[in-house]
mmCIF file of C-alpha atoms in Angstrom:
data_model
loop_
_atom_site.group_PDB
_atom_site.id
_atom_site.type_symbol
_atom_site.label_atom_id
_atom_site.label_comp_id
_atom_site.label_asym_id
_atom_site.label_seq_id
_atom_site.Cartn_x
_atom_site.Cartn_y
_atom_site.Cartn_z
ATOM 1 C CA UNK A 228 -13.310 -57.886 -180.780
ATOM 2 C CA UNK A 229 -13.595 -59.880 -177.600
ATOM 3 C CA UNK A 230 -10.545 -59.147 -176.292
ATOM 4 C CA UNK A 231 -10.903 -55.347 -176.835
ATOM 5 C CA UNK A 232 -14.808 -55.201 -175.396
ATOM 6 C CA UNK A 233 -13.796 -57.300 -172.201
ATOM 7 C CA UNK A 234 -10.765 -54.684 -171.700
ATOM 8 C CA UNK A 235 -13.101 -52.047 -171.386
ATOM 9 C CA UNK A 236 -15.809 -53.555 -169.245
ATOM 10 C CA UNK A 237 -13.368 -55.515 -166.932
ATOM 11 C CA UNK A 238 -9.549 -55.687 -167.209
ATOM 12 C CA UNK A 239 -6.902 -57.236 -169.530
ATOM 13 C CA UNK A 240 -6.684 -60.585 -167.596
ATOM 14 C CA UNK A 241 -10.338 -61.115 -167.511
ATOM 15 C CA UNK A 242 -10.780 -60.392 -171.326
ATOM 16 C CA UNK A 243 -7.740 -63.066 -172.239
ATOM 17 C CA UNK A 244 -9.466 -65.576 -170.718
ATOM 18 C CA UNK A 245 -13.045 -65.085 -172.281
ATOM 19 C CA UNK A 246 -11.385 -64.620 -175.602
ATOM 20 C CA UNK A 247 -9.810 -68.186 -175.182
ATOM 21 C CA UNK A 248 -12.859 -70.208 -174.272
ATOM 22 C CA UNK A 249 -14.976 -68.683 -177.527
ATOM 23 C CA UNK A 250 -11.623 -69.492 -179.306
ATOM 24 C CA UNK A 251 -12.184 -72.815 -178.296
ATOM 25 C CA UNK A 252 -15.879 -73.478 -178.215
ATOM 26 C CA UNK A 253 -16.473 -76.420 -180.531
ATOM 27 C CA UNK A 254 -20.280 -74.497 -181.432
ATOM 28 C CA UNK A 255 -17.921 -71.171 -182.632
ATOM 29 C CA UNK A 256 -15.595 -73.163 -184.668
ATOM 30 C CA UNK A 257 -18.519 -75.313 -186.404
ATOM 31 C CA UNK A 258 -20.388 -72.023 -187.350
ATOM 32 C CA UNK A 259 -17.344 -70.381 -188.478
ATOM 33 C CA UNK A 260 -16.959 -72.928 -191.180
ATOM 34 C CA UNK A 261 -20.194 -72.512 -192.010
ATOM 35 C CA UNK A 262 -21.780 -70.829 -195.304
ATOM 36 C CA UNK A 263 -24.313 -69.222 -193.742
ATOM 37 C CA UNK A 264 -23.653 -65.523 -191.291
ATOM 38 C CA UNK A 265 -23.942 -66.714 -188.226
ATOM 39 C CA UNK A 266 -20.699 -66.456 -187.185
ATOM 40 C CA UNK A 267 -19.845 -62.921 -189.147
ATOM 41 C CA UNK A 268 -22.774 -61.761 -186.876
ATOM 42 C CA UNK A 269 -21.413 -62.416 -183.778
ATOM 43 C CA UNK A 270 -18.351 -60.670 -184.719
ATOM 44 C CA UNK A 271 -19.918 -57.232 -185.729
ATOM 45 C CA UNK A 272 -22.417 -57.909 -182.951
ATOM 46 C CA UNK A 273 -19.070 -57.900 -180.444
ATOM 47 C CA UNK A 274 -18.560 -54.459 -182.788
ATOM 48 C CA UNK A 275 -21.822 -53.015 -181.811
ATOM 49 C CA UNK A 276 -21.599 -53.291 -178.435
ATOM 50 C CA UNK A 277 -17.956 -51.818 -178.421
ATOM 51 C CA UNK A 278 -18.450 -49.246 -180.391
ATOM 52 C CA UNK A 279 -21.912 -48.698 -178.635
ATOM 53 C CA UNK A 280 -20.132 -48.364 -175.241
ATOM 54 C CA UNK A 281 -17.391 -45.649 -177.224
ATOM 55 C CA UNK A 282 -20.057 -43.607 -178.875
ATOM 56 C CA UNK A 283 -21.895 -43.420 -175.027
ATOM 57 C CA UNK A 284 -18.492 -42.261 -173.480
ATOM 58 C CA UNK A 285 -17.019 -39.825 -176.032
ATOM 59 C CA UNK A 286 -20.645 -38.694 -177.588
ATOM 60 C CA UNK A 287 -19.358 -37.389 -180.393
ATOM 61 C CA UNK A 288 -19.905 -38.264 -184.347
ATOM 62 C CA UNK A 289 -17.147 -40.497 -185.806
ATOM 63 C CA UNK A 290 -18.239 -43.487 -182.456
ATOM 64 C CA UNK A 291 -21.991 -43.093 -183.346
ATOM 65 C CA UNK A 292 -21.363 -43.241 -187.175
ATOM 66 C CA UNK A 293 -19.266 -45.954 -186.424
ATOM 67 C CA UNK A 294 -22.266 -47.679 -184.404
ATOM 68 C CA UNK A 295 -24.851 -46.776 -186.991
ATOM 69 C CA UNK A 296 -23.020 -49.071 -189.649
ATOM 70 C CA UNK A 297 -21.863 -52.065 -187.843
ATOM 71 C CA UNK A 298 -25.272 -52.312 -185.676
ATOM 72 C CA UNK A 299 -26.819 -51.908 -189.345
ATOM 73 C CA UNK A 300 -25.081 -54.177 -191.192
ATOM 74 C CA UNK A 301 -25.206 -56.673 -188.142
ATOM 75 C CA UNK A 302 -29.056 -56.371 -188.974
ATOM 76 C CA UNK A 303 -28.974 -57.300 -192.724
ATOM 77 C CA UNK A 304 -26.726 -60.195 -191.858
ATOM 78 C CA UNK A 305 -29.324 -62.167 -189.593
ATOM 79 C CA UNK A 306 -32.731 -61.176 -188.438
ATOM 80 C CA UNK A 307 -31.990 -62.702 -185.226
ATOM 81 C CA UNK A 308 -29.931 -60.251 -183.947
ATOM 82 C CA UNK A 309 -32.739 -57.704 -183.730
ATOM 83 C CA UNK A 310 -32.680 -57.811 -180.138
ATOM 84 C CA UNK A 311 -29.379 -56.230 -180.069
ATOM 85 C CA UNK A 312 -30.825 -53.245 -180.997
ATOM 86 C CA UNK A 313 -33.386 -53.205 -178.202
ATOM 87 C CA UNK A 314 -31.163 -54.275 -175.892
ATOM 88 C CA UNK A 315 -28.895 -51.164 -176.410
ATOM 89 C CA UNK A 316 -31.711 -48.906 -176.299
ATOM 90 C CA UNK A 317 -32.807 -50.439 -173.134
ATOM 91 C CA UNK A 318 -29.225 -49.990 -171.716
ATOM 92 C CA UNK A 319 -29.262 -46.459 -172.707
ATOM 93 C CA UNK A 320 -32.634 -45.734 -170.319
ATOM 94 C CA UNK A 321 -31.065 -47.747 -167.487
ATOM 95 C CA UNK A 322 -27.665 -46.368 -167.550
ATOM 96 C CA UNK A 323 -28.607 -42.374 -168.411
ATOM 97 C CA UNK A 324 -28.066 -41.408 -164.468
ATOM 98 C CA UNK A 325 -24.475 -42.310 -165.523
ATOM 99 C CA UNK A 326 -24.213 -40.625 -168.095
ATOM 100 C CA UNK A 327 -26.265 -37.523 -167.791
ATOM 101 C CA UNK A 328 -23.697 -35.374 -166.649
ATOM 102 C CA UNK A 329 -22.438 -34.352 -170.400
ATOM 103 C CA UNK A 330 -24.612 -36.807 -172.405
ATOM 104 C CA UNK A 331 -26.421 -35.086 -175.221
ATOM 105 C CA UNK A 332 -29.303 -37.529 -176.196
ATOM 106 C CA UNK A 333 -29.781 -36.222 -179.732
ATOM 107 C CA UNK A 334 -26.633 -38.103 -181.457
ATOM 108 C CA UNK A 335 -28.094 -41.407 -179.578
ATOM 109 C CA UNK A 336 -31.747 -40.728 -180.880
ATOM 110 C CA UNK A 337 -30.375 -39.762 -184.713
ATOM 111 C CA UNK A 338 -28.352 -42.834 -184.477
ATOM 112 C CA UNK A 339 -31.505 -45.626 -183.464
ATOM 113 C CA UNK A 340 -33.622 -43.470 -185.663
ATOM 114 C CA UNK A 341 -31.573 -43.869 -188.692
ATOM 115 C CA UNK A 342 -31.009 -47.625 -188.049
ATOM 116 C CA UNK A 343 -34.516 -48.179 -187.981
ATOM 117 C CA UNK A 344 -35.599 -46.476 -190.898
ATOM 118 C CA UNK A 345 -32.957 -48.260 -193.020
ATOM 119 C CA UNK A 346 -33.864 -51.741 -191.563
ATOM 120 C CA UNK A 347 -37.361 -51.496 -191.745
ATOM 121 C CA UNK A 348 -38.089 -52.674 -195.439
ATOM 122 C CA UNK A 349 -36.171 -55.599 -194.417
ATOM 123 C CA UNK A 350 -37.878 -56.240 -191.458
ATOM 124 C CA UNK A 351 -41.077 -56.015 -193.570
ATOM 125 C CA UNK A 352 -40.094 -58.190 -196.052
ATOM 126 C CA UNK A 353 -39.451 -60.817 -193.571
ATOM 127 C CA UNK A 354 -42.740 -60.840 -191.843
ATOM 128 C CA UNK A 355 -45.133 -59.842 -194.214
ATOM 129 C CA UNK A 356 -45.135 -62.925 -196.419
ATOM 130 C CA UNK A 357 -46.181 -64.276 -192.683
ATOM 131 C CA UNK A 358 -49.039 -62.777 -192.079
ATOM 132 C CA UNK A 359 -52.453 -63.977 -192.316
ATOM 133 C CA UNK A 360 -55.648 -62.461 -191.953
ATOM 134 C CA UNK A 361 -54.132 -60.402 -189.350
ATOM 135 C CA UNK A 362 -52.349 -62.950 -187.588
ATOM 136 C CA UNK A 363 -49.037 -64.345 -187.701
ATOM 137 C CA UNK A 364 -48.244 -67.639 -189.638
ATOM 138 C CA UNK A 365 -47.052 -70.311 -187.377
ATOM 139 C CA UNK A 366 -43.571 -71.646 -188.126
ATOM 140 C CA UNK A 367 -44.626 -75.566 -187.960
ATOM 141 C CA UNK A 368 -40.952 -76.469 -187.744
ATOM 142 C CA UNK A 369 -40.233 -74.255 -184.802
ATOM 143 C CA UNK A 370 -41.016 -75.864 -181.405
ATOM 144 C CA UNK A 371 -42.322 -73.710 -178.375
ATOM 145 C CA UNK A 372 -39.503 -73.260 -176.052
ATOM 146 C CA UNK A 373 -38.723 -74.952 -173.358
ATOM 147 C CA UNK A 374 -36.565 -74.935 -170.154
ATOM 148 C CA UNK A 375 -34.696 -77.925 -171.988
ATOM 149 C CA UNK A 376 -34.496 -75.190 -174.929
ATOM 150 C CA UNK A 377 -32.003 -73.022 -172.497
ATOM 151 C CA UNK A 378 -30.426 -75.753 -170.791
ATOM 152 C CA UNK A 379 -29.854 -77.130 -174.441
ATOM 153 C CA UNK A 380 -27.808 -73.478 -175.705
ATOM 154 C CA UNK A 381 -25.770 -73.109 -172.733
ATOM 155 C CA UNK A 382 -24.800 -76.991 -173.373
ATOM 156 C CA UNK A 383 -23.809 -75.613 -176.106
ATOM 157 C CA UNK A 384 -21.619 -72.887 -175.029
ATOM 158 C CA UNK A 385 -20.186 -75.570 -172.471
ATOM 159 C CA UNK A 386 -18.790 -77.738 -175.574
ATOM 160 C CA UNK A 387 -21.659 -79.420 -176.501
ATOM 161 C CA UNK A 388 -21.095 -80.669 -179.901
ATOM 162 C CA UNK A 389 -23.465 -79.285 -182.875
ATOM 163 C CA UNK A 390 -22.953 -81.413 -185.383
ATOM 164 C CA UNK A 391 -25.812 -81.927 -187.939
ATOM 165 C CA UNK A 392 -26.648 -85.186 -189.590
ATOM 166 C CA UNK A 393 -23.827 -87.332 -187.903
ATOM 167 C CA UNK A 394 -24.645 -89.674 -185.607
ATOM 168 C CA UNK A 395 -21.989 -90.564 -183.025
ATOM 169 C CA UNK A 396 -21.216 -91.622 -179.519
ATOM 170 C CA UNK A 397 -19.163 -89.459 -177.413
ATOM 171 C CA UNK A 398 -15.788 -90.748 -175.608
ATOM 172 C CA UNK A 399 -16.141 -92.687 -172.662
ATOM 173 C CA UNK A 400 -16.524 -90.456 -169.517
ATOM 174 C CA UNK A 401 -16.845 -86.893 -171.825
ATOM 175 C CA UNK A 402 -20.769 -86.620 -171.263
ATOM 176 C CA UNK A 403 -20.528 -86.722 -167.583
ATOM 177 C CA UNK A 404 -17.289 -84.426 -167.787
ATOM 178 C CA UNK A 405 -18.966 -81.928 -169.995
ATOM 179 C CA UNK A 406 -21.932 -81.859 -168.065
ATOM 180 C CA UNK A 407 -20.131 -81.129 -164.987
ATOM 181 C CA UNK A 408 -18.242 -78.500 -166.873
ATOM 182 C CA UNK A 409 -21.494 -77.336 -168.163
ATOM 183 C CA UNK A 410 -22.944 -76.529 -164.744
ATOM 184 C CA UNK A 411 -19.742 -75.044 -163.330
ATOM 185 C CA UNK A 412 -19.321 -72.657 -166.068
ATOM 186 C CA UNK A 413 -22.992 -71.643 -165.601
ATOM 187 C CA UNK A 414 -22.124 -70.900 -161.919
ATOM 188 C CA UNK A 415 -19.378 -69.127 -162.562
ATOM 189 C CA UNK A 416 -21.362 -67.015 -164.971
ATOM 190 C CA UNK A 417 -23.817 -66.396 -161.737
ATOM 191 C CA UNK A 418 -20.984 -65.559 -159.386
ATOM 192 C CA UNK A 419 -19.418 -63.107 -162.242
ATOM 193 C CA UNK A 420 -22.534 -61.089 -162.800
ATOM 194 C CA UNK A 421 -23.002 -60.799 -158.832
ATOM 195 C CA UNK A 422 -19.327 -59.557 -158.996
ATOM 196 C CA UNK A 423 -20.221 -57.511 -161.943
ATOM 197 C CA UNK A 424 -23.025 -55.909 -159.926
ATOM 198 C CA UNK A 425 -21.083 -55.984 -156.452
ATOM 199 C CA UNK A 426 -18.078 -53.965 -158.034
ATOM 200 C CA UNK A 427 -20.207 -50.856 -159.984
ATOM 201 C CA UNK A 428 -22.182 -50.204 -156.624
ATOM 202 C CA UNK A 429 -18.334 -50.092 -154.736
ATOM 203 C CA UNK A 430 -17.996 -47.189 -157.973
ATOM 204 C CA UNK A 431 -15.365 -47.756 -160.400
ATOM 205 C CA UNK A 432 -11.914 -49.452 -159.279
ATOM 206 C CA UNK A 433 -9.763 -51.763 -161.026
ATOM 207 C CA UNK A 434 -11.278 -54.463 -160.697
ATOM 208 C CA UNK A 435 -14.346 -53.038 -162.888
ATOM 209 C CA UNK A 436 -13.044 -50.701 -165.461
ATOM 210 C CA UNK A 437 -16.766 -50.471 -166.488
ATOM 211 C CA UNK A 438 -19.104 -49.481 -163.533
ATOM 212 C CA UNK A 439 -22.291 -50.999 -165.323
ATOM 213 C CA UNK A 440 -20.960 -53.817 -166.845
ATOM 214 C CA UNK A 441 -23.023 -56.312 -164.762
ATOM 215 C CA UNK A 442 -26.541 -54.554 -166.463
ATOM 216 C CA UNK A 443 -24.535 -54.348 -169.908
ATOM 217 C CA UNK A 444 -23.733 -57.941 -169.712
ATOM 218 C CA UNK A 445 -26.657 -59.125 -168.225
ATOM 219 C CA UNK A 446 -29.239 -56.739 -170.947
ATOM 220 C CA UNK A 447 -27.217 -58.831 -173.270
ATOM 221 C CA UNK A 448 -27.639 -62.492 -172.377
ATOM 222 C CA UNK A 449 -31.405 -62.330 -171.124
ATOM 223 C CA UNK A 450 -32.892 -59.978 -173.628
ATOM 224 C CA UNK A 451 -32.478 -62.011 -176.887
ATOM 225 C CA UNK A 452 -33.842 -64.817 -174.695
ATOM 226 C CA UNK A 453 -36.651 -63.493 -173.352
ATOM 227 C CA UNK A 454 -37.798 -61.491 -176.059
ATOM 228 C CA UNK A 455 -38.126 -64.299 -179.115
ATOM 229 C CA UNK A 456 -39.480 -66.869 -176.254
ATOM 230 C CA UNK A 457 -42.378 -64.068 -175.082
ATOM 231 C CA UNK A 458 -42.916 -63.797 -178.939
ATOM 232 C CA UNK A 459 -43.173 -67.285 -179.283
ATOM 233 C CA UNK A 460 -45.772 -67.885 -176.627
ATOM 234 C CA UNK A 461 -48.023 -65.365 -178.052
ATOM 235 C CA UNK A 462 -48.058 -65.351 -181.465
ATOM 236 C CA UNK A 463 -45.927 -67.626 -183.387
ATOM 237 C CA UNK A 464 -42.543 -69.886 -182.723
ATOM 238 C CA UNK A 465 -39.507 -67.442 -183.668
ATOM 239 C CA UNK A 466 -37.358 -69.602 -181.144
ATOM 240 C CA UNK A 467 -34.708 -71.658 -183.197
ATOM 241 C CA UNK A 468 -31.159 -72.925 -183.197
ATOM 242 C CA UNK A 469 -28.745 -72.153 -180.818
ATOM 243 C CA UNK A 470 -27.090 -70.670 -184.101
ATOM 244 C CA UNK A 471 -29.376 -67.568 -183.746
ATOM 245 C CA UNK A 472 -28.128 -66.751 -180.971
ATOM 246 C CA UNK A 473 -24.687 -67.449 -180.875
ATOM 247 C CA UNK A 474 -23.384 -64.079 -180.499
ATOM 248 C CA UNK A 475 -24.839 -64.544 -176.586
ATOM 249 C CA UNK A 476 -21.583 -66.683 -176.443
ATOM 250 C CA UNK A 477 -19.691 -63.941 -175.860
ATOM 251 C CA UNK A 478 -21.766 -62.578 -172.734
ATOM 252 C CA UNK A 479 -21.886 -65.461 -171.091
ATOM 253 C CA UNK A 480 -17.476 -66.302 -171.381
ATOM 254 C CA UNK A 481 -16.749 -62.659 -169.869
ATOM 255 C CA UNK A 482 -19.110 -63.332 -167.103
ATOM 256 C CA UNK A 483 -17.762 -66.528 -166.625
ATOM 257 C CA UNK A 484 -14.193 -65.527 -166.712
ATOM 258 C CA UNK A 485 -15.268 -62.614 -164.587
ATOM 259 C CA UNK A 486 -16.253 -65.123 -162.150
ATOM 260 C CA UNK A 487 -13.046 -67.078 -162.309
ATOM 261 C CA UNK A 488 -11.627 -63.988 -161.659
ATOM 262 C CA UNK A 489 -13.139 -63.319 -158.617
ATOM 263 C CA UNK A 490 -12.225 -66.265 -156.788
ATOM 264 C CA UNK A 491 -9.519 -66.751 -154.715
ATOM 265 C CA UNK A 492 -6.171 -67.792 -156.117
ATOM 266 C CA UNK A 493 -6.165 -71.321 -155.751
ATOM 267 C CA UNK A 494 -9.802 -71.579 -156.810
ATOM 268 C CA UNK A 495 -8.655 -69.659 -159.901
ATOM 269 C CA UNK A 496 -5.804 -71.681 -160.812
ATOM 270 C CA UNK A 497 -7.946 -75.011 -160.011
ATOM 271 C CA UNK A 498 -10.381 -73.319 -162.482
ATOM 272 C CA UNK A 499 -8.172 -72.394 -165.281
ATOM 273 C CA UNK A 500 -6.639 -75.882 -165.330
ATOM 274 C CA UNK A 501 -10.014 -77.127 -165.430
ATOM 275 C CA UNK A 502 -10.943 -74.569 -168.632
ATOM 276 C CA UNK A 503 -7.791 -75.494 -170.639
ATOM 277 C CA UNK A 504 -8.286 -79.298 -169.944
ATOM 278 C CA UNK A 505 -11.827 -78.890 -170.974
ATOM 279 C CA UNK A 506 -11.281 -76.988 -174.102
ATOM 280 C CA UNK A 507 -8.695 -79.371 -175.324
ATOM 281 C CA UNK A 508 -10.974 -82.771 -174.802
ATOM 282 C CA UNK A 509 -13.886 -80.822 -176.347
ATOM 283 C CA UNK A 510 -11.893 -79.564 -179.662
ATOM 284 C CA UNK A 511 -10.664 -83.389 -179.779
ATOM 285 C CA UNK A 512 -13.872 -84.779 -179.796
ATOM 286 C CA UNK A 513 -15.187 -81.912 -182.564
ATOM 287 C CA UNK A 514 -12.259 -83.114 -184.802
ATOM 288 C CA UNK A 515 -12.522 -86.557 -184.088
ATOM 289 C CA UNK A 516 -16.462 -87.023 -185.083
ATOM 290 C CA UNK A 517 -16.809 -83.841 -187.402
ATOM 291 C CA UNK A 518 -17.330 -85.210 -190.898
ATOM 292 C CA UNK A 519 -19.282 -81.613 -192.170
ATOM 293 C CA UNK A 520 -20.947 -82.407 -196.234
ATOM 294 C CA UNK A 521 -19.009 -81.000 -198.848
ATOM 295 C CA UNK A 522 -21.477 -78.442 -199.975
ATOM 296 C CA UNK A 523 -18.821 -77.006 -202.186
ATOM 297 C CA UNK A 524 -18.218 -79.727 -204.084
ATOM 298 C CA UNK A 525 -21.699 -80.636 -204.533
ATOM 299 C CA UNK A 526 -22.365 -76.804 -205.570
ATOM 300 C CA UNK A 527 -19.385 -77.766 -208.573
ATOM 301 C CA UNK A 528 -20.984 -81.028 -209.699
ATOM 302 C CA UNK A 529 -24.675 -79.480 -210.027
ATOM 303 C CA UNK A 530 -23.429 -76.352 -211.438
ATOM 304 C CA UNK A 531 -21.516 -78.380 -214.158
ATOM 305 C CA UNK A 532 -23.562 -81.009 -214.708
ATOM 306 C CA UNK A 533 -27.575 -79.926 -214.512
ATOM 307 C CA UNK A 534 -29.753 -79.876 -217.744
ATOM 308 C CA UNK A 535 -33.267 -78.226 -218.890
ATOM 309 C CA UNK A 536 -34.743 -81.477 -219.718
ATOM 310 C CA UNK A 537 -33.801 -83.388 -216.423
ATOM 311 C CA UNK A 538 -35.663 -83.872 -213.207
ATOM 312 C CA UNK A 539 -33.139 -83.713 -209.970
ATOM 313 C CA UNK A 540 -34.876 -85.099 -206.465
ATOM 314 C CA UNK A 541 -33.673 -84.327 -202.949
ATOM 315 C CA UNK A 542 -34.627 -85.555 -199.959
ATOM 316 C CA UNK A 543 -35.373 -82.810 -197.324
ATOM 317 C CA UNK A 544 -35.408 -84.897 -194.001
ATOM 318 C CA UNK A 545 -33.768 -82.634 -191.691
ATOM 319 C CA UNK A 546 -32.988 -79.181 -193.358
ATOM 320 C CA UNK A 547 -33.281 -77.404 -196.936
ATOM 321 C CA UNK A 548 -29.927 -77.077 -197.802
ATOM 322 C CA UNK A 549 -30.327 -79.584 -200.645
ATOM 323 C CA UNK A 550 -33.460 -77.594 -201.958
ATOM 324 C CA UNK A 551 -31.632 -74.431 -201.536
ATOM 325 C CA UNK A 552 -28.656 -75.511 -203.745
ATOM 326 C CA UNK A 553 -30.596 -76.628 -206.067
ATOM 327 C CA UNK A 554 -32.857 -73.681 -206.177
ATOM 328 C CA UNK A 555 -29.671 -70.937 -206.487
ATOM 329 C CA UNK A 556 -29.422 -73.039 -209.544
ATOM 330 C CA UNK A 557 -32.574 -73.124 -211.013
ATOM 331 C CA UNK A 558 -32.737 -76.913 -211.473
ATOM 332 C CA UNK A 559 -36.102 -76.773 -213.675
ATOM 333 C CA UNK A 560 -37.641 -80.059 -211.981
ATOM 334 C CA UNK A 561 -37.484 -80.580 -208.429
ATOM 335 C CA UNK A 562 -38.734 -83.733 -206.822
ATOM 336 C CA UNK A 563 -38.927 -83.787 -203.344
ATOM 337 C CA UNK A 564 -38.643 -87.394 -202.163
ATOM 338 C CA UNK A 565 -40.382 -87.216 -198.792
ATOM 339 C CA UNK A 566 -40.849 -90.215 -195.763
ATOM 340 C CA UNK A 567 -43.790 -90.618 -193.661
ATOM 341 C CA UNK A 568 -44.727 -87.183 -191.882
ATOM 342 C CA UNK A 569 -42.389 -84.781 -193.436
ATOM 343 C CA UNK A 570 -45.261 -83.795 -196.048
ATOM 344 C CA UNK A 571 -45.684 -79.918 -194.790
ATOM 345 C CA UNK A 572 -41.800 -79.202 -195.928
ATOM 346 C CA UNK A 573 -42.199 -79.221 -199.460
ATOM 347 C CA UNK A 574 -45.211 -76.523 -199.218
ATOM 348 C CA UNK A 575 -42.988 -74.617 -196.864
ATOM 349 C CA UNK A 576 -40.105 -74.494 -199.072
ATOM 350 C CA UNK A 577 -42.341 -73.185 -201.852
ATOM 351 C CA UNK A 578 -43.400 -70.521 -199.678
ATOM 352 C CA UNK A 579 -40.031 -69.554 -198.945
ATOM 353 C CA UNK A 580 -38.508 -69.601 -202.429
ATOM 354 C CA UNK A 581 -41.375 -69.558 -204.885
ATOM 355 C CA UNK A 582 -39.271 -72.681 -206.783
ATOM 356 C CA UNK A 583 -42.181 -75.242 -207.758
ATOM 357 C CA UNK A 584 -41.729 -79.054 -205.934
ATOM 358 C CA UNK A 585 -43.267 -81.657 -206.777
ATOM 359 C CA UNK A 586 -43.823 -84.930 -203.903
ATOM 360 C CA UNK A 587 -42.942 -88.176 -204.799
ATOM 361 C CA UNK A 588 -42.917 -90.661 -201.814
ATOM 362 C CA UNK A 589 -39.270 -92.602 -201.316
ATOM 363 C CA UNK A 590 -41.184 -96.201 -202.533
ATOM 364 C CA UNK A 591 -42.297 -94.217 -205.506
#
């Protein structure tokens, strides 16, 4: 999906190379193997946008049907990737001079009008259990962001491991190598949006296939940024994980390579080296500390093994995947054994999944 949406914005080369750094991006790869959607969303996300950019050129009804379902479905998977959908619409106001010539706005507005009547008793099931006397619920577990928030996700993209519950040590000399990497790549991102920009107001060439790919690309990596942080500030934390927003991974690799490609041809061999050398160390390092919980086999033994008459306790420290297993199987007494200031996740859970806890401290 990469591969084909950085074709059509930029050129074959460019889209190669973007394709292999989220091929090799340690944060893809640990989300992939995942059981949760994250990484199914960035892949009909990546369909959205391409079949967005189809249905804006041809205007006709199989691209927009096809856009209707995938942006849909996209929606259902994650709640995070609502900003998608503004995003696009906001793309469609900016780049209408382009395409008013023999654009017909009515397939567009049937199109985000039938999205948004599908989605919207699942966008009201999510945030009415939130509300309170008018007011939004704070999410107690969600921080404010941060400029260490951002820094922190496009560490991430850089090859920043995301490895949860492990505690390791990195190989001698990787931090400092990966944070070097880190800031190039983030320049390079900066020098292939101003290329991006440079190359639609020089009209369309080969060098930009896509005349408004630098306000595409950029829409796409600042939007779902800017929007949950605003949100965040003035009502209630919605700004989590870099794993709800990993589909701005994609964004910010065809800027990048964009950049890359924009240099001069030394510069862009010195940087290629330095991509391939830093996506081998990286995936190293992932393989060498990643020991990920067998959640399957854990799913087996409770499934085969829980009674009526017992009491099963869990200890929710840093997530709720123990309380979630447990709950998909209706284990009828859960015990929460809780340490010293984690007593607000046991009411939270309850919230969430209406399965009755009951706290027990660990010395108990």
């Amino acid at each position: 999906m990469l591969f084909l949406l950085g074709r059509r914005l930029f050129d074959r080369k460019t889209s190669l190379l973007a394709s292999y750094l989220l091929a090799v991006s340690t944060s893809s790869i640990y989300y992939s193997q995942y059981a949760r959607p994250y990484s199914m969303v960035v892949c009909f996300v990546l369909l959205s946008f391409l079949s967005f950019l189809k249905a804006l050129e041809k205007n006709t009804l199989y691209p927009w049907a096809l856009y209707t379902a995938v942006t849909l479905f996209a929606l259902l998977l994650s709640a995070s990737a609502l900003p998608v959908l503004i995003c696009q619409a906001l793309f469609l106001v900016i780049s209408w001079r382009h395409y008013k010539g023999g654009f017909n706005p009515k397939r567009a507005i049937v199109s985000f009008s039938l999205i948004t009547i599908a989605y919207l008793p699942f966008l009201l099931r999510v945030f009415l259990p939130n509300i309170e006397n008018g007011k939004v619920r704070p999410l107690s577990w969600l921080p404010l962001p941060s400029l260490g928030t951002l820094v922190n996700i496009f560490d991430i993209f850089a090859g920043k491991l995301v490895i949860d519950d492990v505690a390791y040590t990195p190989a001698s000399g990787l931090s400092l190598f990966r944070g070097v990497f880190g800031a190039l790549l983030f320049l390079l991102c900066l020098l292939g949006l101003f290329s991006a920009f440079r190359a639609g107001r020089s009209g369309p060439d080969e060098e930009a296939a896509f005349p408004l790919s630098g306000a595409f690309l950029s829409s796409w990596l600042i939007i779902p940024l800017a929007l949950p942080a605003v949100f965040s500030y003035f009502f209630s934390p919605v700004f989590g994980e870099v794993r709800y927003v990993l589909y701005l991974a994609p964004a910010y690799y065809l800027l990048a390579s964009r950049g890359i490609m924009s240099l001069g041809r030394r510069a862009r061999i010195l940087a290629f080296a330095c991509l391939c050398l830093a996506g081998l160390l990286f995936l190293r390092e992932y393989y060498r500390v990643e020991k990920r919980t067998n959640w399957r086999q854990i799913c087996s033994y409770i499934k085969d093994n829980i009674k009526d008459d017992e009491k099963t306790a869990f200890m929710p420290y840093r997530n709720m995947q123990e309380y979630l297993v447990l709950s998909y199987y209706q284990a009828p007494s859960l015990i929460a054994l809780i340490a010293e200031g984690e007593l607000e996740k046991p009411a939270i859970m309850e919230q969430i999944y209406d399965n009755p806890v009951k706290v027990c401290k660990v010395e108990e």
